[in-house]
mmCIF file of C-alpha atoms and ligand atoms in Angstrom:
data_model
loop_
_atom_site.group_PDB
_atom_site.id
_atom_site.type_symbol
_atom_site.label_atom_id
_atom_site.label_comp_id
_atom_site.label_asym_id
_atom_site.label_seq_id
_atom_site.Cartn_x
_atom_site.Cartn_y
_atom_site.Cartn_z
ATOM 1 C CA MET A 19 32.140 112.383 -42.082
ATOM 2 C CA ARG A 20 33.564 114.282 -38.778
ATOM 3 C CA VAL A 21 36.845 114.453 -38.171
ATOM 4 C CA LEU A 22 39.261 115.249 -35.562
ATOM 5 C CA ALA A 23 42.684 116.729 -36.543
ATOM 6 C CA ILE A 24 46.157 117.234 -34.472
ATOM 7 C CA GLU A 25 48.937 119.171 -35.444
ATOM 8 C CA SER A 26 52.353 119.182 -33.660
ATOM 9 C CA SER A 27 55.032 119.493 -36.145
ATOM 10 C CA CYS A 28 56.873 122.695 -34.902
ATOM 11 C CA ASP A 29 55.816 124.476 -31.853
ATOM 12 C CA GLU A 30 52.150 125.056 -31.842
ATOM 13 C CA SER A 31 50.045 122.082 -30.628
ATOM 14 C CA ALA A 32 46.517 122.294 -32.263
ATOM 15 C CA VAL A 33 43.461 120.163 -32.624
ATOM 16 C CA ALA A 34 40.368 121.162 -34.626
ATOM 17 C CA VAL A 35 36.993 118.967 -35.262
ATOM 18 C CA LEU A 36 35.561 119.716 -39.216
ATOM 19 C CA ASP A 37 32.122 118.251 -40.019
ATOM 20 C CA GLU A 38 31.750 117.571 -43.759
ATOM 21 C CA ARG A 39 28.522 119.246 -43.755
ATOM 22 C CA ARG A 40 28.626 121.553 -40.772
ATOM 23 C CA GLY A 41 32.408 123.200 -41.351
ATOM 24 C CA LEU A 42 34.772 123.757 -38.948
ATOM 25 C CA LEU A 43 33.134 123.089 -35.621
ATOM 26 C CA ALA A 44 36.352 123.443 -33.224
ATOM 27 C CA HIS A 45 39.847 124.556 -33.324
ATOM 28 C CA VAL A 46 42.068 125.060 -30.494
ATOM 29 C CA LEU A 47 45.625 125.871 -30.155
ATOM 30 C CA HIS A 48 48.555 126.247 -27.752
ATOM 31 C CA SER A 49 51.625 128.139 -28.867
ATOM 32 C CA GLN A 50 55.005 127.456 -26.974
ATOM 33 C CA ILE A 51 56.217 130.573 -28.368
ATOM 34 C CA ASP A 52 56.929 131.768 -24.624
ATOM 35 C CA LEU A 53 58.871 128.723 -24.178
ATOM 36 C CA HIS A 54 60.896 128.861 -26.764
ATOM 37 C CA ARG A 55 61.877 132.551 -26.855
ATOM 38 C CA VAL A 56 64.513 132.898 -24.188
ATOM 39 C CA TYR A 57 66.418 130.520 -26.437
ATOM 40 C CA GLY A 58 65.910 132.920 -29.388
ATOM 41 C CA GLY A 59 64.556 129.540 -31.345
ATOM 42 C CA VAL A 60 62.638 126.376 -31.337
ATOM 43 C CA VAL A 61 64.011 123.803 -28.821
ATOM 44 C CA PRO A 62 63.063 120.538 -30.543
ATOM 45 C CA GLU A 63 63.151 118.352 -27.461
ATOM 46 C CA LEU A 64 61.095 121.023 -25.245
ATOM 47 C CA ALA A 65 58.979 121.063 -28.262
ATOM 48 C CA SER A 66 58.464 117.445 -27.766
ATOM 49 C CA ARG A 67 57.734 117.568 -24.317
ATOM 50 C CA ASP A 68 55.370 120.773 -24.489
ATOM 51 C CA HIS A 69 53.085 118.724 -26.930
ATOM 52 C CA VAL A 70 53.077 115.776 -24.846
ATOM 53 C CA ARG A 71 51.583 118.025 -21.890
ATOM 54 C CA ARG A 72 49.075 119.557 -24.073
ATOM 55 C CA LEU A 73 47.647 117.541 -26.638
ATOM 56 C CA VAL A 74 45.382 115.655 -24.601
ATOM 57 C CA PRO A 75 43.618 118.435 -22.815
ATOM 58 C CA LEU A 76 43.590 119.911 -26.343
ATOM 59 C CA VAL A 77 41.607 117.143 -27.808
ATOM 60 C CA ARG A 78 39.327 117.043 -24.749
ATOM 61 C CA ALA A 79 38.757 121.165 -25.533
ATOM 62 C CA ALA A 80 37.866 120.723 -28.927
ATOM 63 C CA LEU A 81 35.233 118.026 -28.757
ATOM 64 C CA GLY A 82 33.830 120.178 -25.797
ATOM 65 C CA GLU A 83 33.754 123.509 -28.645
ATOM 66 C CA ALA A 84 32.612 121.163 -31.137
ATOM 67 C CA GLY A 85 29.531 119.766 -29.115
ATOM 68 C CA SER A 86 30.908 116.498 -30.305
ATOM 69 C CA SER A 87 31.778 113.172 -28.553
ATOM 70 C CA ALA A 88 34.060 110.572 -29.182
ATOM 71 C CA GLN A 89 31.100 108.259 -31.330
ATOM 72 C CA ASP A 90 30.977 111.509 -33.726
ATOM 73 C CA ILE A 91 34.568 111.374 -35.059
ATOM 74 C CA GLY A 92 34.694 109.302 -38.214
ATOM 75 C CA GLY A 93 38.467 109.518 -38.622
ATOM 76 C CA ILE A 94 41.578 110.957 -37.506
ATOM 77 C CA ALA A 95 43.802 113.545 -39.287
ATOM 78 C CA TYR A 96 47.459 114.116 -38.078
ATOM 79 C CA THR A 97 50.691 115.697 -39.504
ATOM 80 C CA ALA A 98 53.033 113.224 -40.190
ATOM 81 C CA GLY A 99 55.778 115.697 -41.855
ATOM 82 C CA PRO A 100 57.819 117.644 -43.151
ATOM 83 C CA GLY A 101 58.654 118.855 -39.259
ATOM 84 C CA LEU A 102 60.606 118.155 -36.265
ATOM 85 C CA ILE A 103 60.413 114.538 -35.900
ATOM 86 C CA GLY A 104 60.103 114.102 -32.274
ATOM 87 C CA ALA A 105 57.317 116.949 -32.140
ATOM 88 C CA LEU A 106 55.579 115.195 -35.106
ATOM 89 C CA LEU A 107 55.904 111.531 -33.204
ATOM 90 C CA THR A 108 53.362 112.940 -30.531
ATOM 91 C CA GLY A 109 50.747 113.614 -33.067
ATOM 92 C CA ALA A 110 51.256 110.811 -34.927
ATOM 93 C CA ALA A 111 50.994 108.417 -31.485
ATOM 94 C CA LEU A 112 48.019 110.170 -29.970
ATOM 95 C CA ALA A 113 46.301 109.950 -33.464
ATOM 96 C CA ARG A 114 46.819 106.301 -33.755
ATOM 97 C CA SER A 115 46.316 105.745 -30.497
ATOM 98 C CA LEU A 116 42.495 107.414 -30.391
ATOM 99 C CA ALA A 117 41.940 106.363 -33.778
ATOM 100 C CA TYR A 118 42.508 102.520 -32.362
ATOM 101 C CA ALA A 119 40.581 103.269 -29.197
ATOM 102 C CA TRP A 120 37.649 104.645 -31.411
ATOM 103 C CA GLN A 121 37.995 102.083 -34.154
ATOM 104 C CA VAL A 122 38.330 104.662 -36.853
ATOM 105 C CA PRO A 123 40.450 105.274 -39.683
ATOM 106 C CA ALA A 124 43.467 107.771 -39.061
ATOM 107 C CA VAL A 125 45.116 109.394 -42.251
ATOM 108 C CA ASN A 126 48.664 111.272 -42.515
ATOM 109 C CA VAL A 127 48.696 114.712 -43.619
ATOM 110 C CA HIS A 128 51.407 116.569 -45.272
ATOM 111 C CA HIS A 129 52.120 119.659 -43.296
ATOM 112 C CA LEU A 130 52.180 121.723 -46.873
ATOM 113 C CA GLU A 131 49.120 120.409 -48.236
ATOM 114 C CA GLY A 132 47.366 121.851 -45.143
ATOM 115 C CA HIS A 133 48.922 124.837 -45.846
ATOM 116 C CA LEU A 134 47.832 124.769 -49.273
ATOM 117 C CA LEU A 135 44.018 123.923 -48.656
ATOM 118 C CA ALA A 136 43.901 126.110 -45.433
ATOM 119 C CA PRO A 137 42.056 128.620 -48.047
ATOM 120 C CA LEU A 138 39.141 126.262 -48.562
ATOM 121 C CA LEU A 139 38.075 126.899 -45.345
ATOM 122 C CA GLU A 140 37.146 130.431 -46.422
ATOM 123 C CA PRO A 141 33.318 131.336 -47.395
ATOM 124 C CA GLU A 142 34.608 131.845 -50.859
ATOM 125 C CA PRO A 143 37.569 129.573 -51.725
ATOM 126 C CA PRO A 144 39.572 129.493 -54.621
ATOM 127 C CA PRO A 145 38.810 127.556 -57.651
ATOM 128 C CA PHE A 146 41.164 125.090 -59.062
ATOM 129 C CA PRO A 147 43.726 125.130 -60.525
ATOM 130 C CA HIS A 148 45.701 127.831 -59.339
ATOM 131 C CA VAL A 149 49.110 129.064 -58.649
ATOM 132 C CA ALA A 150 49.911 128.822 -54.955
ATOM 133 C CA LEU A 151 52.827 131.102 -53.080
ATOM 134 C CA LEU A 152 53.535 128.588 -50.145
ATOM 135 C CA VAL A 153 55.731 130.873 -47.482
ATOM 136 C CA SER A 154 56.640 129.544 -44.216
ATOM 137 C CA GLY A 155 59.398 129.471 -41.720
ATOM 138 C CA GLY A 156 60.522 126.282 -43.059
ATOM 139 C CA HIS A 157 59.386 126.552 -46.729
ATOM 140 C CA THR A 158 59.168 129.312 -49.700
ATOM 141 C CA MET A 159 57.853 127.679 -53.231
ATOM 142 C CA LEU A 160 55.651 128.589 -55.838
ATOM 143 C CA VAL A 161 53.409 125.195 -56.723
ATOM 144 C CA ASP A 162 51.465 124.705 -59.603
ATOM 145 C CA VAL A 163 47.860 123.150 -57.594
ATOM 146 C CA ARG A 164 46.125 121.101 -60.340
ATOM 147 C CA GLY A 165 43.637 119.704 -57.686
ATOM 148 C CA ILE A 166 43.714 118.018 -54.031
ATOM 149 C CA GLY A 167 46.793 115.937 -53.862
ATOM 150 C CA ASP A 168 48.305 117.356 -57.282
ATOM 151 C CA TYR A 169 51.078 119.250 -56.854
ATOM 152 C CA ARG A 170 54.002 120.618 -59.332
ATOM 153 C CA VAL A 171 56.633 122.524 -57.565
ATOM 154 C CA LEU A 172 57.367 125.044 -59.889
ATOM 155 C CA GLY A 173 60.132 126.647 -57.923
ATOM 156 C CA GLU A 174 61.535 126.768 -54.246
ATOM 157 C CA THR A 175 64.600 128.614 -52.072
ATOM 158 C CA ARG A 176 68.292 127.595 -52.712
ATOM 159 C CA ASP A 177 68.957 128.271 -49.282
ATOM 160 C CA ASP A 178 66.702 130.013 -46.509
ATOM 161 C CA ALA A 179 63.104 130.295 -46.191
ATOM 162 C CA ALA A 180 61.153 133.622 -46.431
ATOM 163 C CA GLY A 181 59.893 133.273 -42.952
ATOM 164 C CA GLU A 182 63.939 132.611 -42.101
ATOM 165 C CA ALA A 183 64.600 135.622 -43.707
ATOM 166 C CA PHE A 184 62.417 137.542 -41.789
ATOM 167 C CA ASP A 185 63.129 135.890 -38.464
ATOM 168 C CA LYS A 186 66.906 136.246 -39.221
ATOM 169 C CA THR A 187 67.579 139.788 -39.810
ATOM 170 C CA ALA A 188 65.008 140.367 -36.779
ATOM 171 C CA LYS A 189 67.334 138.794 -34.577
ATOM 172 C CA LEU A 190 70.153 140.534 -35.974
ATOM 173 C CA LEU A 191 68.208 143.743 -35.347
ATOM 174 C CA GLY A 192 67.508 142.528 -31.650
ATOM 175 C CA LEU A 193 63.797 141.766 -31.887
ATOM 176 C CA PRO A 194 62.634 138.798 -30.035
ATOM 177 C CA TYR A 195 61.542 135.320 -31.403
ATOM 178 C CA PRO A 196 59.928 134.861 -33.628
ATOM 179 C CA GLY A 197 61.184 138.188 -35.236
ATOM 180 C CA GLY A 198 59.019 138.021 -38.468
ATOM 181 C CA PRO A 199 55.566 139.597 -36.742
ATOM 182 C CA GLU A 200 57.810 141.863 -34.716
ATOM 183 C CA LEU A 201 59.876 142.946 -37.867
ATOM 184 C CA ALA A 202 56.779 143.783 -39.701
ATOM 185 C CA ARG A 203 55.846 145.819 -36.813
ATOM 186 C CA LEU A 204 58.868 148.217 -36.579
ATOM 187 C CA ALA A 205 58.992 148.263 -40.527
ATOM 188 C CA GLU A 206 55.427 150.335 -40.543
ATOM 189 C CA HIS A 207 57.707 153.040 -38.403
ATOM 190 C CA GLY A 208 60.710 152.447 -41.288
ATOM 191 C CA ARG A 209 61.109 154.900 -43.898
ATOM 192 C CA ALA A 210 60.996 153.413 -47.689
ATOM 193 C CA GLY A 211 64.096 153.615 -49.733
ATOM 194 C CA ALA A 212 66.604 154.359 -46.740
ATOM 195 C CA TYR A 213 68.094 151.070 -47.123
ATOM 196 C CA ASP A 214 68.370 149.338 -50.690
ATOM 197 C CA PHE A 215 68.739 145.477 -49.818
ATOM 198 C CA PRO A 216 69.478 143.218 -52.681
ATOM 199 C CA ARG A 217 66.111 141.369 -54.235
ATOM 200 C CA PRO A 218 67.384 137.838 -54.689
ATOM 201 C CA MET A 219 67.376 135.902 -58.089
ATOM 202 C CA LEU A 220 64.940 138.907 -59.582
ATOM 203 C CA ASP A 221 67.174 139.743 -62.398
ATOM 204 C CA ARG A 222 67.470 136.011 -63.325
ATOM 205 C CA PRO A 223 64.947 134.175 -65.109
ATOM 206 C CA GLY A 224 63.200 131.048 -63.320
ATOM 207 C CA LEU A 225 60.799 130.800 -60.087
ATOM 208 C CA GLU A 226 63.432 130.044 -57.631
ATOM 209 C CA PHE A 227 64.102 131.723 -54.592
ATOM 210 C CA SER A 228 67.343 133.050 -52.398
ATOM 211 C CA PHE A 229 67.505 135.106 -49.484
ATOM 212 C CA SER A 230 70.530 133.969 -47.473
ATOM 213 C CA GLY A 231 72.211 137.206 -48.949
ATOM 214 C CA LEU A 232 69.845 139.284 -47.165
ATOM 215 C CA LYS A 233 70.819 138.445 -43.730
ATOM 216 C CA THR A 234 74.602 139.225 -44.647
ATOM 217 C CA ALA A 235 73.677 142.265 -45.923
ATOM 218 C CA VAL A 236 71.728 143.617 -43.041
ATOM 219 C CA SER A 237 74.366 142.131 -40.943
ATOM 220 C CA LEU A 238 76.698 144.477 -42.572
ATOM 221 C CA VAL A 239 74.741 147.418 -41.629
ATOM 222 C CA VAL A 240 73.863 146.854 -38.460
ATOM 223 C CA LYS A 241 77.105 145.637 -37.456
ATOM 224 C CA ALA A 242 79.193 148.708 -38.580
ATOM 225 C CA PRO A 243 80.741 151.079 -36.362
ATOM 226 C CA GLY A 244 78.298 153.571 -35.417
ATOM 227 C CA PHE A 245 75.129 152.147 -36.564
ATOM 228 C CA ASP A 246 72.571 154.280 -35.090
ATOM 229 C CA ALA A 247 70.046 152.374 -33.094
ATOM 230 C CA ALA A 248 67.332 154.887 -34.230
ATOM 231 C CA ARG A 249 67.778 153.454 -37.684
ATOM 232 C CA ARG A 250 66.607 150.344 -36.956
ATOM 233 C CA ALA A 251 62.859 150.692 -38.313
ATOM 234 C CA ASP A 252 64.481 152.046 -41.514
ATOM 235 C CA VAL A 253 66.237 148.779 -42.010
ATOM 236 C CA ALA A 254 63.317 146.684 -41.107
ATOM 237 C CA ARG A 255 61.344 148.375 -43.551
ATOM 238 C CA GLY A 256 64.118 147.913 -46.542
ATOM 239 C CA VAL A 257 63.978 143.949 -45.597
ATOM 240 C CA GLU A 258 60.283 143.746 -45.775
ATOM 241 C CA ASP A 259 60.206 145.633 -48.630
ATOM 242 C CA ALA A 260 62.851 143.402 -50.602
ATOM 243 C CA ILE A 261 61.361 140.172 -49.505
ATOM 244 C CA VAL A 262 57.690 141.514 -50.511
ATOM 245 C CA ALA A 263 59.193 142.767 -53.755
ATOM 246 C CA THR A 264 61.034 139.506 -54.550
ATOM 247 C CA LEU A 265 57.736 137.350 -53.634
ATOM 248 C CA VAL A 266 55.397 139.367 -55.631
ATOM 249 C CA ALA A 267 57.629 139.401 -58.514
ATOM 250 C CA LYS A 268 58.349 135.600 -58.785
ATOM 251 C CA ALA A 269 54.500 134.878 -57.807
ATOM 252 C CA LEU A 270 53.491 137.366 -60.952
ATOM 253 C CA ARG A 271 56.148 135.221 -62.962
ATOM 254 C CA ALA A 272 54.661 131.684 -62.311
ATOM 255 C CA LEU A 273 51.188 132.755 -63.293
ATOM 256 C CA GLU A 274 52.600 134.241 -66.343
ATOM 257 C CA ALA A 275 54.041 130.679 -66.933
ATOM 258 C CA THR A 276 51.260 128.694 -66.086
ATOM 259 C CA GLN A 277 48.941 131.140 -67.871
ATOM 260 C CA LEU A 278 46.468 130.912 -64.585
ATOM 261 C CA ASP A 279 44.703 133.908 -63.288
ATOM 262 C CA THR A 280 44.453 132.574 -59.766
ATOM 263 C CA LEU A 281 46.730 133.036 -56.970
ATOM 264 C CA VAL A 282 46.827 131.610 -53.488
ATOM 265 C CA VAL A 283 49.038 132.782 -50.698
ATOM 266 C CA ALA A 284 49.633 130.135 -47.868
ATOM 267 C CA GLY A 285 52.152 129.410 -44.750
ATOM 268 C CA GLY A 286 53.219 131.856 -41.722
ATOM 269 C CA VAL A 287 54.450 134.874 -44.060
ATOM 270 C CA GLY A 288 51.174 135.333 -45.835
ATOM 271 C CA ALA A 289 49.749 137.002 -42.717
ATOM 272 C CA ASN A 290 52.335 139.523 -43.604
ATOM 273 C CA ARG A 291 50.086 142.976 -44.332
ATOM 274 C CA SER A 292 52.271 144.588 -46.368
ATOM 275 C CA LEU A 293 52.936 141.395 -48.351
ATOM 276 C CA ARG A 294 49.201 140.875 -48.993
ATOM 277 C CA SER A 295 48.302 144.184 -50.018
ATOM 278 C CA ALA A 296 51.182 144.844 -52.864
ATOM 279 C CA LEU A 297 50.198 140.902 -53.700
ATOM 280 C CA THR A 298 46.421 141.931 -54.397
ATOM 281 C CA ALA A 299 47.505 145.264 -56.316
ATOM 282 C CA ALA A 300 50.289 143.521 -58.268
ATOM 283 C CA ALA A 301 47.662 140.850 -59.219
ATOM 284 C CA ALA A 302 44.772 142.960 -60.040
ATOM 285 C CA ARG A 303 47.021 144.940 -62.403
ATOM 286 C CA ARG A 304 46.895 141.814 -64.643
ATOM 287 C CA GLY A 305 43.462 140.534 -64.084
ATOM 288 C CA ALA A 306 44.372 137.755 -61.610
ATOM 289 C CA ARG A 307 42.942 137.435 -58.305
ATOM 290 C CA VAL A 308 44.611 136.678 -55.095
ATOM 291 C CA TYR A 309 43.134 134.418 -52.232
ATOM 292 C CA TYR A 310 44.523 133.812 -48.746
ATOM 293 C CA PRO A 311 43.205 132.211 -46.069
ATOM 294 C CA ARG A 312 42.218 134.282 -42.696
ATOM 295 C CA ILE A 313 45.498 135.131 -40.805
ATOM 296 C CA GLU A 314 45.259 132.742 -38.174
ATOM 297 C CA PHE A 315 44.806 129.684 -40.578
ATOM 298 C CA CYS A 316 48.475 131.315 -42.008
ATOM 299 C CA THR A 317 50.467 130.249 -39.396
ATOM 300 C CA ASP A 318 50.268 126.644 -38.067
ATOM 301 C CA ASN A 319 47.019 125.505 -36.919
ATOM 302 C CA ALA A 320 44.852 121.877 -37.158
ATOM 303 C CA ALA A 321 41.862 122.998 -39.415
ATOM 304 C CA MET A 322 44.141 123.326 -42.322
ATOM 305 C CA ILE A 323 44.929 119.471 -41.610
ATOM 306 C CA ALA A 324 41.509 118.638 -41.131
ATOM 307 C CA VAL A 325 40.823 119.976 -44.300
ATOM 308 C CA ALA A 326 43.575 118.137 -46.158
ATOM 309 C CA GLY A 327 42.985 114.927 -43.968
ATOM 310 C CA LEU A 328 39.059 115.077 -44.747
ATOM 311 C CA ALA A 329 39.468 114.793 -48.309
ATOM 312 C CA ARG A 330 42.076 111.804 -48.038
ATOM 313 C CA LEU A 331 39.161 109.993 -45.763
ATOM 314 C CA LYS A 332 36.531 110.749 -48.026
ATOM 315 C CA ALA A 333 38.743 109.504 -50.980
ATOM 316 C CA GLY A 334 39.255 106.062 -48.897
ATOM 317 C CA GLU A 335 42.841 106.786 -47.683
ATOM 318 C CA HIS A 336 44.205 105.817 -44.523
ATOM 319 C CA ALA A 337 47.248 104.021 -43.403
ATOM 320 C CA ASP A 338 47.772 101.338 -41.095
ATOM 321 C CA LEU A 339 48.664 101.122 -37.526
ATOM 322 C CA ALA A 340 51.906 101.937 -37.653
ATOM 323 C CA ILE A 341 52.862 104.873 -35.928
ATOM 324 C CA ALA A 342 54.219 107.073 -38.885
ATOM 325 C CA ALA A 343 55.967 110.416 -39.226
ATOM 326 C CA ARG A 344 58.840 111.872 -41.448
ATOM 327 C CA ALA A 345 61.211 115.087 -40.989
ATOM 328 C CA GLN A 346 61.281 115.060 -44.731
ATOM 329 C CA TRP A 347 58.550 114.507 -47.325
ATOM 330 C CA PRO A 348 58.595 116.142 -50.856
ATOM 331 C CA LEU A 349 55.788 117.655 -51.666
ATOM 332 C CA ASP A 350 55.489 116.664 -55.248
ATOM 333 C CA SER A 351 55.396 112.766 -54.019
ATOM 334 C CA LEU A 352 52.134 113.125 -53.029
ATOM 335 C CA THR A 353 49.353 111.599 -55.216
ATOM 336 C CA THR A 354 45.702 112.679 -56.035
ATOM 337 C CA SER A 355 43.149 110.935 -54.160
ATOM 338 C CA ASP A 356 42.192 107.989 -55.493
ATOM 339 C CA PRO A 357 41.041 104.835 -53.615
ATOM 340 C CA GLU A 358 42.460 102.533 -55.823
ATOM 341 C CA ARG A 359 46.329 103.873 -55.511
ATOM 342 C CA PRO A 360 47.756 104.395 -52.080
ATOM 343 C CA LEU A 361 48.198 108.444 -51.563
ATOM 344 C CA HIS A 362 51.206 108.229 -50.235
ATOM 345 C CA GLU A 363 54.843 106.993 -50.784
ATOM 346 C CA SER A 364 55.821 104.552 -48.220
HETATM 347 O O1 LIG B 405 53.738 128.547 -41.326
HETATM 348 P P1 LIG B 405 54.445 128.936 -40.309
HETATM 349 O O2 LIG B 405 53.232 129.286 -39.285
HETATM 350 O O3 LIG B 405 55.257 127.668 -39.673
HETATM 351 C C1 LIG B 405 56.178 126.984 -40.761
HETATM 352 O O4 LIG B 405 55.548 125.911 -41.015
HETATM 353 O O5 LIG B 405 57.117 127.162 -40.374
HETATM 354 O O6 LIG B 405 55.408 130.016 -40.320
HETATM 355 C C2 LIG B 405 56.146 130.668 -39.596
HETATM 356 C C3 LIG B 405 56.817 131.918 -40.147
HETATM 357 C C4 LIG B 405 57.889 132.046 -39.312
HETATM 358 O O7 LIG B 405 58.873 132.705 -39.822
HETATM 359 C C5 LIG B 405 57.356 133.919 -38.812
HETATM 360 O O8 LIG B 405 58.199 134.659 -38.577
HETATM 361 C C6 LIG B 405 56.492 133.715 -40.089
HETATM 362 O O9 LIG B 405 56.133 132.692 -40.672
HETATM 363 N N1 LIG B 405 55.820 135.077 -39.932
HETATM 364 C C7 LIG B 405 55.601 136.557 -40.706
HETATM 365 C C8 LIG B 405 54.493 137.099 -40.003
HETATM 366 N N2 LIG B 405 53.779 135.935 -39.269
HETATM 367 C C9 LIG B 405 54.334 134.976 -39.035
HETATM 368 N N3 LIG B 405 56.793 137.066 -41.323
HETATM 369 C C10 LIG B 405 56.320 138.067 -41.636
HETATM 370 N N4 LIG B 405 55.323 138.758 -41.312
HETATM 371 C C11 LIG B 405 54.143 138.417 -40.519
HETATM 372 N N5 LIG B 405 53.364 138.924 -39.972
HETATM 373 ZN ZN1 LIG B 406 53.587 125.905 -41.080
#
């Protein structure tokens, strides 16, 4: 089975071709960062319009890169949610149309399941069951991953996501959108301990997160009269250290709670080098191992949607012709790949 996958949930238009036997044959992506930068964040309407412009040429490019023709494609996978509804609908409409024209099944993929399964593209994939720390711009959660489609959310954020905390504090520091990677770069020049920002919820039991207080704390520092701009790097370092310490502590707590020794890190913030090294070191100290997708598959891409879609298509899942998309879609409502049962809640 060879699957063509489409991702359009936010500000990345992406297409990939994955072959069951030969692996990933192509993945192409157009980032809309330049389009949204002047607004300091993603403008949903502009995102949808740009997906419409980009997706068809990306499908052609991916097929070309894969050396594949439409006849070789046995199924289409597309991100059906959660995400920006207009953006999702552009990918959904294209995916359903291609499936209809090519007379192959199409399958709805949950964006976060894509992130969770991205490490399966690596030469040494993580074993099941494992704990996943899913940290993106929209979500921060710890998930007990029993198998493909079998997810139990152990804890999530009560307010901002980790990526949002990076982005919002970066904005306060005057860094361009998207702030996460910019803040991480600035933090490399900052001194550890110069600012001691709150490590939210660390003092409390449980696996929930809360990052909104960090934004307030940073705002008080940088907006104080006489704040010296030369100390921005120290602030960035303080922010990164606070977020990383919180994520590491809670991830270890989740391993403890589940008695598992495999941790998977997924989502855009998983690209953060300081988080990666802190997690690897902390996990090693307790005899656990951490698996990451390669950096380019931490942030949004279609290769991860292809992995999730292929698993579901192989299990016999496919949806009817309706162009379906959901802005909200709880991860634990997904079910395992059992062909006798509908895989998704309607
Ligand atoms: O998974 P993703 O590409 O999109 C969502 O599904 O949200 O995650 C994007 C988030 C943004 O908040 C971005 O600032 C953050 O991931 N991010 C980073 C880094 N690279 C991306 N945050 C910190 N350090 C990074 N190196
Ligand atoms: Zn994402």
